[in-house]
Amino acid sequence: MSTTERDYYELLGVSRGASEAEIKKAFRALARELHPDVSDHPEAEERFKQLVEAYEVLSKSETRELYDRFGHAGLRSGGYQPTGVDFGSLSDLFSAFFGDEMFGAAAQSRGRQRGADIAAEVEIELTEAATGLKREVAFEAETVCHLCEGSGMEPGTEPTTCPTCKGQGMFQQVSQSIFGQVMRTQACATCGGAGKVIEHPCENCKGSGREMDERTLEVEIPAGIHDRQPIRISGEGHAGARGGGAGDVYVLVRVRPDARFVREGDDLVSTLELTMTQAALGGRRTVATLDGETEVEIKPGSQPGTVLTLKGKGMPRLQGFGHGDLRLLLSVLVPRKLDEEQRKLLQQFEEGATAVTYEHDEGVFKRLKGVFH
């Protein structure tokens, strides 16, 4: 395994059954230790990038489930790309991931804030999941205000220095404790830590610097994608604040059930109905596959529950190497209504049957177990 594909749980030092709180706690501790501004280790930058990527995957249920099932290859095939890491302060990093910060509210309010992620959903057919396709997805997202260009101020105006904190954005307060003097830093309530006050907010965005907009993205859905698998589109989510990066869009792909097949991993399972005479005599039958119809050979004396495997006729693998199989479960139909002539013919057959006619083989239950892995 390459250094870029180390086990994410190993990187964070947690078990595969770790809770969300345990993952968050482990990331916080390691981020303080490995941040390039703190650590002088020669590989600190690379290790920090791996740490951020591990937390990004394991902190979201969609990407964590995908990683647990298919590993790094499944993440890549599902459209996941690690977020680019800019080595700002630790408070900026924690603000981006947790919506809080490490060194007080002032640091958070003064720094850049990453935009929120957006969830969208698209439905496709099983046949489309087998070939892959491009699909347009519409959603609403906050974008930079077109009028003030994100400043939050009415065009032609300037912010003024906060009269309360004199532009510092924060207050420091010293208090006495049993451990000695403790200095606390808190954001200015008037300017929210910005150090500036907007006296003339933008009429369009009401000072937020952002506005809602209808957006449409073309999403490339890879062949072999599974039902409820997310595709991450980096940087297309809600716009950030104060120059922060945009969030991501997670498109949940729903694969509609197909009446002909049941999917099991990369394999497909279907049934082939035969009359009891067709099962006894054998012959060739036409069956449906994802590629169209094909013929299969039925051996004489085929039993109910027999499984025929068509190699490579299942779903394409997400990694892009080969296909799963199509497994056909033989279902033998017994006539429910017989006329007098048919009844006599069957009675004659039964009277002439011997032990060899009904030679025993593996039981029906054992054959049925072969349908599902």
JSON list of N, CA and C in Angstrom, two decimals, residues 93-143:
[
{"chain": "A", "resi": 93, "resn": "LEU", "atom": "N", "xyz": [-8.51, 25.92, 10.19]},
{"chain": "A", "resi": 93, "resn": "LEU", "atom": "CA", "xyz": [-8.77, 24.52, 9.87]},
{"chain": "A", "resi": 93, "resn": "LEU", "atom": "C", "xyz": [-9.95, 23.98, 10.67]},
{"chain": "A", "resi": 94, "resn": "PHE", "atom": "N", "xyz": [-9.95, 24.21, 11.99]},
{"chain": "A", "resi": 94, "resn": "PHE", "atom": "CA", "xyz": [-11.02, 23.70, 12.83]},
{"chain": "A", "resi": 94, "resn": "PHE", "atom": "C", "xyz": [-12.34, 24.39, 12.52]},
{"chain": "A", "resi": 95, "resn": "SER", "atom": "N", "xyz": [-12.26, 25.65, 12.13]},
{"chain": "A", "resi": 95, "resn": "SER", "atom": "CA", "xyz": [-13.48, 26.36, 11.73]},
{"chain": "A", "resi": 95, "resn": "SER", "atom": "C", "xyz": [-14.09, 25.73, 10.50]},
{"chain": "A", "resi": 96, "resn": "ALA", "atom": "N", "xyz": [-13.24, 25.33, 9.54]},
{"chain": "A", "resi": 96, "resn": "ALA", "atom": "CA", "xyz": [-13.73, 24.72, 8.30]},
{"chain": "A", "resi": 96, "resn": "ALA", "atom": "C", "xyz": [-14.37, 23.38, 8.56]},
{"chain": "A", "resi": 97, "resn": "PHE", "atom": "N", "xyz": [-13.77, 22.57, 9.45]},
{"chain": "A", "resi": 97, "resn": "PHE", "atom": "CA", "xyz": [-14.28, 21.22, 9.69]},
{"chain": "A", "resi": 97, "resn": "PHE", "atom": "C", "xyz": [-15.40, 21.16, 10.71]},
{"chain": "A", "resi": 98, "resn": "PHE", "atom": "N", "xyz": [-15.27, 21.93, 11.79]},
{"chain": "A", "resi": 98, "resn": "PHE", "atom": "CA", "xyz": [-16.18, 21.76, 12.91]},
{"chain": "A", "resi": 98, "resn": "PHE", "atom": "C", "xyz": [-17.11, 22.94, 13.14]},
{"chain": "A", "resi": 99, "resn": "GLY", "atom": "N", "xyz": [-16.89, 24.06, 12.40]},
{"chain": "A", "resi": 99, "resn": "GLY", "atom": "CA", "xyz": [-17.70, 25.24, 12.65]},
{"chain": "A", "resi": 99, "resn": "GLY", "atom": "C", "xyz": [-17.31, 25.93, 13.95]},
{"chain": "A", "resi": 100, "resn": "ASP", "atom": "N", "xyz": [-16.15, 25.57, 14.52]},
{"chain": "A", "resi": 100, "resn": "ASP", "atom": "CA", "xyz": [-15.64, 26.24, 15.71]},
{"chain": "A", "resi": 100, "resn": "ASP", "atom": "C", "xyz": [-14.16, 26.45, 15.53]},
{"chain": "A", "resi": 101, "resn": "GLU", "atom": "N", "xyz": [-13.49, 26.88, 16.58]},
{"chain": "A", "resi": 101, "resn": "GLU", "atom": "CA", "xyz": [-12.07, 27.15, 16.43]},
{"chain": "A", "resi": 101, "resn": "GLU", "atom": "C", "xyz": [-11.35, 26.84, 17.73]},
{"chain": "A", "resi": 102, "resn": "MET", "atom": "N", "xyz": [-10.04, 27.02, 17.70]},
{"chain": "A", "resi": 102, "resn": "MET", "atom": "CA", "xyz": [-9.20, 26.55, 18.78]},
{"chain": "A", "resi": 102, "resn": "MET", "atom": "C", "xyz": [-8.80, 27.65, 19.75]},
{"chain": "A", "resi": 103, "resn": "PHE", "atom": "N", "xyz": [-8.72, 28.86, 19.25]},
{"chain": "A", "resi": 103, "resn": "PHE", "atom": "CA", "xyz": [-8.14, 29.91, 20.06]},
{"chain": "A", "resi": 103, "resn": "PHE", "atom": "C", "xyz": [-9.12, 31.04, 20.37]},
{"chain": "A", "resi": 104, "resn": "GLY", "atom": "N", "xyz": [-10.41, 30.73, 20.42]},
{"chain": "A", "resi": 104, "resn": "GLY", "atom": "CA", "xyz": [-11.39, 31.75, 20.79]},
{"chain": "A", "resi": 104, "resn": "GLY", "atom": "C", "xyz": [-12.24, 32.17, 19.62]},
{"chain": "A", "resi": 105, "resn": "ALA", "atom": "N", "xyz": [-13.41, 32.74, 19.91]},
{"chain": "A", "resi": 105, "resn": "ALA", "atom": "CA", "xyz": [-14.37, 33.09, 18.87]},
{"chain": "A", "resi": 105, "resn": "ALA", "atom": "C", "xyz": [-13.84, 34.17, 17.96]},
{"chain": "A", "resi": 106, "resn": "ALA", "atom": "N", "xyz": [-12.94, 35.02, 18.46]},
{"chain": "A", "resi": 106, "resn": "ALA", "atom": "CA", "xyz": [-12.45, 36.11, 17.62]},
{"chain": "A", "resi": 106, "resn": "ALA", "atom": "C", "xyz": [-11.70, 35.58, 16.42]},
{"chain": "A", "resi": 107, "resn": "ALA", "atom": "N", "xyz": [-10.89, 34.52, 16.65]},
{"chain": "A", "resi": 107, "resn": "ALA", "atom": "CA", "xyz": [-10.13, 33.97, 15.54]},
{"chain": "A", "resi": 107, "resn": "ALA", "atom": "C", "xyz": [-11.05, 33.43, 14.47]},
{"chain": "A", "resi": 108, "resn": "GLN", "atom": "N", "xyz": [-12.15, 32.81, 14.89]},
{"chain": "A", "resi": 108, "resn": "GLN", "atom": "CA", "xyz": [-13.09, 32.27, 13.92]},
{"chain": "A", "resi": 108, "resn": "GLN", "atom": "C", "xyz": [-13.76, 33.37, 13.11]},
{"chain": "A", "resi": 109, "resn": "SER", "atom": "N", "xyz": [-14.22, 34.40, 13.82]},
{"chain": "A", "resi": 109, "resn": "SER", "atom": "CA", "xyz": [-15.00, 35.41, 13.14]},
{"chain": "A", "resi": 109, "resn": "SER", "atom": "C", "xyz": [-14.15, 36.24, 12.20]},
{"chain": "A", "resi": 110, "resn": "ARG", "atom": "N", "xyz": [-12.85, 36.37, 12.50]},
{"chain": "A", "resi": 110, "resn": "ARG", "atom": "CA", "xyz": [-11.99, 37.19, 11.67]},
{"chain": "A", "resi": 110, "resn": "ARG", "atom": "C", "xyz": [-11.48, 36.42, 10.45]},
{"chain": "A", "resi": 111, "resn": "GLY", "atom": "N", "xyz": [-11.45, 35.09, 10.54]},
{"chain": "A", "resi": 111, "resn": "GLY", "atom": "CA", "xyz": [-10.86, 34.29, 9.48]},
{"chain": "A", "resi": 111, "resn": "GLY", "atom": "C", "xyz": [-11.85, 33.93, 8.38]},
{"chain": "A", "resi": 112, "resn": "ARG", "atom": "N", "xyz": [-11.32, 33.27, 7.37]},
{"chain": "A", "resi": 112, "resn": "ARG", "atom": "CA", "xyz": [-12.17, 32.81, 6.28]},
{"chain": "A", "resi": 112, "resn": "ARG", "atom": "C", "xyz": [-13.03, 31.64, 6.74]},
{"chain": "A", "resi": 113, "resn": "GLN", "atom": "N", "xyz": [-14.20, 31.52, 6.19]},
{"chain": "A", "resi": 113, "resn": "GLN", "atom": "CA", "xyz": [-15.10, 30.43, 6.54]},
{"chain": "A", "resi": 113, "resn": "GLN", "atom": "C", "xyz": [-15.51, 29.68, 5.28]},
{"chain": "A", "resi": 114, "resn": "ARG", "atom": "N", "xyz": [-15.32, 28.40, 5.33]},
{"chain": "A", "resi": 114, "resn": "ARG", "atom": "CA", "xyz": [-15.69, 27.55, 4.19]},
{"chain": "A", "resi": 114, "resn": "ARG", "atom": "C", "xyz": [-17.21, 27.48, 4.08]},
{"chain": "A", "resi": 115, "resn": "GLY", "atom": "N", "xyz": [-17.69, 27.46, 2.84]},
{"chain": "A", "resi": 115, "resn": "GLY", "atom": "CA", "xyz": [-19.12, 27.34, 2.62]},
{"chain": "A", "resi": 115, "resn": "GLY", "atom": "C", "xyz": [-19.64, 25.96, 2.98]},
{"chain": "A", "resi": 116, "resn": "ALA", "atom": "N", "xyz": [-20.93, 25.87, 3.23]},
{"chain": "A", "resi": 116, "resn": "ALA", "atom": "CA", "xyz": [-21.55, 24.60, 3.61]},
{"chain": "A", "resi": 116, "resn": "ALA", "atom": "C", "xyz": [-21.68, 23.68, 2.38]},
{"chain": "A", "resi": 117, "resn": "ASP", "atom": "N", "xyz": [-21.75, 22.38, 2.68]},
{"chain": "A", "resi": 117, "resn": "ASP", "atom": "CA", "xyz": [-21.96, 21.39, 1.62]},
{"chain": "A", "resi": 117, "resn": "ASP", "atom": "C", "xyz": [-23.44, 21.34, 1.24]},
{"chain": "A", "resi": 118, "resn": "ILE", "atom": "N", "xyz": [-23.70, 20.80, 0.07]},
{"chain": "A", "resi": 118, "resn": "ILE", "atom": "CA", "xyz": [-25.07, 20.67, -0.44]},
{"chain": "A", "resi": 118, "resn": "ILE", "atom": "C", "xyz": [-25.33, 19.21, -0.80]},
{"chain": "A", "resi": 119, "resn": "ALA", "atom": "N", "xyz": [-26.51, 18.74, -0.48]},
{"chain": "A", "resi": 119, "resn": "ALA", "atom": "CA", "xyz": [-26.92, 17.39, -0.86]},
{"chain": "A", "resi": 119, "resn": "ALA", "atom": "C", "xyz": [-27.92, 17.46, -2.00]},
{"chain": "A", "resi": 120, "resn": "ALA", "atom": "N", "xyz": [-27.69, 16.66, -3.02]},
{"chain": "A", "resi": 120, "resn": "ALA", "atom": "CA", "xyz": [-28.62, 16.56, -4.14]},
{"chain": "A", "resi": 120, "resn": "ALA", "atom": "C", "xyz": [-28.85, 15.08, -4.44]},
{"chain": "A", "resi": 121, "resn": "GLU", "atom": "N", "xyz": [-29.82, 14.79, -5.27]},
{"chain": "A", "resi": 121, "resn": "GLU", "atom": "CA", "xyz": [-30.16, 13.39, -5.54]},
{"chain": "A", "resi": 121, "resn": "GLU", "atom": "C", "xyz": [-30.53, 13.23, -7.01]},
{"chain": "A", "resi": 122, "resn": "VAL", "atom": "N", "xyz": [-30.17, 12.07, -7.57]},
{"chain": "A", "resi": 122, "resn": "VAL", "atom": "CA", "xyz": [-30.52, 11.77, -8.96]},
{"chain": "A", "resi": 122, "resn": "VAL", "atom": "C", "xyz": [-30.90, 10.29, -9.04]},
{"chain": "A", "resi": 123, "resn": "GLU", "atom": "N", "xyz": [-31.90, 9.99, -9.88]},
{"chain": "A", "resi": 123, "resn": "GLU", "atom": "CA", "xyz": [-32.34, 8.60, -10.07]},
{"chain": "A", "resi": 123, "resn": "GLU", "atom": "C", "xyz": [-31.96, 8.13, -11.46]},
{"chain": "A", "resi": 124, "resn": "ILE", "atom": "N", "xyz": [-31.45, 6.90, -11.53]},
{"chain": "A", "resi": 124, "resn": "ILE", "atom": "CA", "xyz": [-31.09, 6.31, -12.82]},
{"chain": "A", "resi": 124, "resn": "ILE", "atom": "C", "xyz": [-31.60, 4.87, -12.87]},
{"chain": "A", "resi": 125, "resn": "GLU", "atom": "N", "xyz": [-31.64, 4.31, -14.08]},
{"chain": "A", "resi": 125, "resn": "GLU", "atom": "CA", "xyz": [-32.02, 2.91, -14.25]},
{"chain": "A", "resi": 125, "resn": "GLU", "atom": "C", "xyz": [-30.81, 2.01, -14.05]},
{"chain": "A", "resi": 126, "resn": "LEU", "atom": "N", "xyz": [-31.07, 0.73, -13.78]},
{"chain": "A", "resi": 126, "resn": "LEU", "atom": "CA", "xyz": [-29.98, -0.22, -13.63]},
{"chain": "A", "resi": 126, "resn": "LEU", "atom": "C", "xyz": [-29.16, -0.33, -14.90]},
{"chain": "A", "resi": 127, "resn": "THR", "atom": "N", "xyz": [-29.82, -0.26, -16.05]},
{"chain": "A", "resi": 127, "resn": "THR", "atom": "CA", "xyz": [-29.09, -0.33, -17.32]},
{"chain": "A", "resi": 127, "resn": "THR", "atom": "C", "xyz": [-28.17, 0.87, -17.49]},
{"chain": "A", "resi": 128, "resn": "GLU", "atom": "N", "xyz": [-28.58, 2.04, -16.96]},
{"chain": "A", "resi": 128, "resn": "GLU", "atom": "CA", "xyz": [-27.73, 3.23, -17.02]},
{"chain": "A", "resi": 128, "resn": "GLU", "atom": "C", "xyz": [-26.55, 3.10, -16.05]},
{"chain": "A", "resi": 129, "resn": "ALA", "atom": "N", "xyz": [-26.81, 2.48, -14.90]},
{"chain": "A", "resi": 129, "resn": "ALA", "atom": "CA", "xyz": [-25.73, 2.25, -13.95]},
{"chain": "A", "resi": 129, "resn": "ALA", "atom": "C", "xyz": [-24.69, 1.29, -14.53]},
{"chain": "A", "resi": 130, "resn": "ALA", "atom": "N", "xyz": [-25.12, 0.43, -15.45]},
{"chain": "A", "resi": 130, "resn": "ALA", "atom": "CA", "xyz": [-24.21, -0.53, -16.06]},
{"chain": "A", "resi": 130, "resn": "ALA", "atom": "C", "xyz": [-23.30, 0.12, -17.11]},
{"chain": "A", "resi": 131, "resn": "THR", "atom": "N", "xyz": [-23.76, 1.18, -17.72]},
{"chain": "A", "resi": 131, "resn": "THR", "atom": "CA", "xyz": [-22.98, 1.80, -18.79]},
{"chain": "A", "resi": 131, "resn": "THR", "atom": "C", "xyz": [-22.31, 3.09, -18.35]},
{"chain": "A", "resi": 132, "resn": "GLY", "atom": "N", "xyz": [-22.83, 3.73, -17.28]},
{"chain": "A", "resi": 132, "resn": "GLY", "atom": "CA", "xyz": [-22.37, 5.05, -16.91]},
{"chain": "A", "resi": 132, "resn": "GLY", "atom": "C", "xyz": [-23.02, 6.09, -17.79]},
{"chain": "A", "resi": 133, "resn": "LEU", "atom": "N", "xyz": [-23.13, 7.31, -17.30]},
{"chain": "A", "resi": 133, "resn": "LEU", "atom": "CA", "xyz": [-23.79, 8.36, -18.07]},
{"chain": "A", "resi": 133, "resn": "LEU", "atom": "C", "xyz": [-23.50, 9.71, -17.44]},
{"chain": "A", "resi": 134, "resn": "LYS", "atom": "N", "xyz": [-23.89, 10.77, -18.16]},
{"chain": "A", "resi": 134, "resn": "LYS", "atom": "CA", "xyz": [-23.85, 12.12, -17.62]},
{"chain": "A", "resi": 134, "resn": "LYS", "atom": "C", "xyz": [-25.28, 12.59, -17.40]},
{"chain": "A", "resi": 135, "resn": "ARG", "atom": "N", "xyz": [-25.51, 13.21, -16.25]},
{"chain": "A", "resi": 135, "resn": "ARG", "atom": "CA", "xyz": [-26.86, 13.64, -15.91]},
{"chain": "A", "resi": 135, "resn": "ARG", "atom": "C", "xyz": [-26.81, 15.03, -15.28]},
{"chain": "A", "resi": 136, "resn": "GLU", "atom": "N", "xyz": [-27.72, 15.90, -15.68]},
{"chain": "A", "resi": 136, "resn": "GLU", "atom": "CA", "xyz": [-27.78, 17.24, -15.11]},
{"chain": "A", "resi": 136, "resn": "GLU", "atom": "C", "xyz": [-28.55, 17.20, -13.79]},
{"chain": "A", "resi": 137, "resn": "VAL", "atom": "N", "xyz": [-28.01, 17.87, -12.79]},
{"chain": "A", "resi": 137, "resn": "VAL", "atom": "CA", "xyz": [-28.62, 17.93, -11.47]},
{"chain": "A", "resi": 137, "resn": "VAL", "atom": "C", "xyz": [-28.84, 19.39, -11.10]},
{"chain": "A", "resi": 138, "resn": "ALA", "atom": "N", "xyz": [-30.06, 19.73, -10.73]},
{"chain": "A", "resi": 138, "resn": "ALA", "atom": "CA", "xyz": [-30.40, 21.11, -10.37]},
{"chain": "A", "resi": 138, "resn": "ALA", "atom": "C", "xyz": [-30.51, 21.24, -8.85]},
{"chain": "A", "resi": 139, "resn": "PHE", "atom": "N", "xyz": [-30.06, 22.37, -8.30]},
{"chain": "A", "resi": 139, "resn": "PHE", "atom": "CA", "xyz": [-30.13, 22.62, -6.87]},
{"chain": "A", "resi": 139, "resn": "PHE", "atom": "C", "xyz": [-29.98, 24.12, -6.62]},
{"chain": "A", "resi": 140, "resn": "GLU", "atom": "N", "xyz": [-30.28, 24.53, -5.40]},
{"chain": "A", "resi": 140, "resn": "GLU", "atom": "CA", "xyz": [-30.08, 25.92, -5.00]},
{"chain": "A", "resi": 140, "resn": "GLU", "atom": "C", "xyz": [-28.80, 26.03, -4.19]},
{"chain": "A", "resi": 141, "resn": "ALA", "atom": "N", "xyz": [-28.04, 27.10, -4.44]},
{"chain": "A", "resi": 141, "resn": "ALA", "atom": "CA", "xyz": [-26.78, 27.30, -3.72]},
{"chain": "A", "resi": 141, "resn": "ALA", "atom": "C", "xyz": [-26.57, 28.78, -3.46]},
{"chain": "A", "resi": 142, "resn": "GLU", "atom": "N", "xyz": [-25.92, 29.08, -2.35]},
{"chain": "A", "resi": 142, "resn": "GLU", "atom": "CA", "xyz": [-25.51, 30.45, -2.07]},
{"chain": "A", "resi": 142, "resn": "GLU", "atom": "C", "xyz": [-24.29, 30.78, -2.92]},
{"chain": "A", "resi": 143, "resn": "THR", "atom": "N", "xyz": [-24.37, 31.88, -3.65]},
{"chain": "A", "resi": 143, "resn": "THR", "atom": "CA", "xyz": [-23.25, 32.33, -4.46]},
{"chain": "A", "resi": 143, "resn": "THR", "atom": "C", "xyz": [-22.84, 33.73, -4.00]}
]
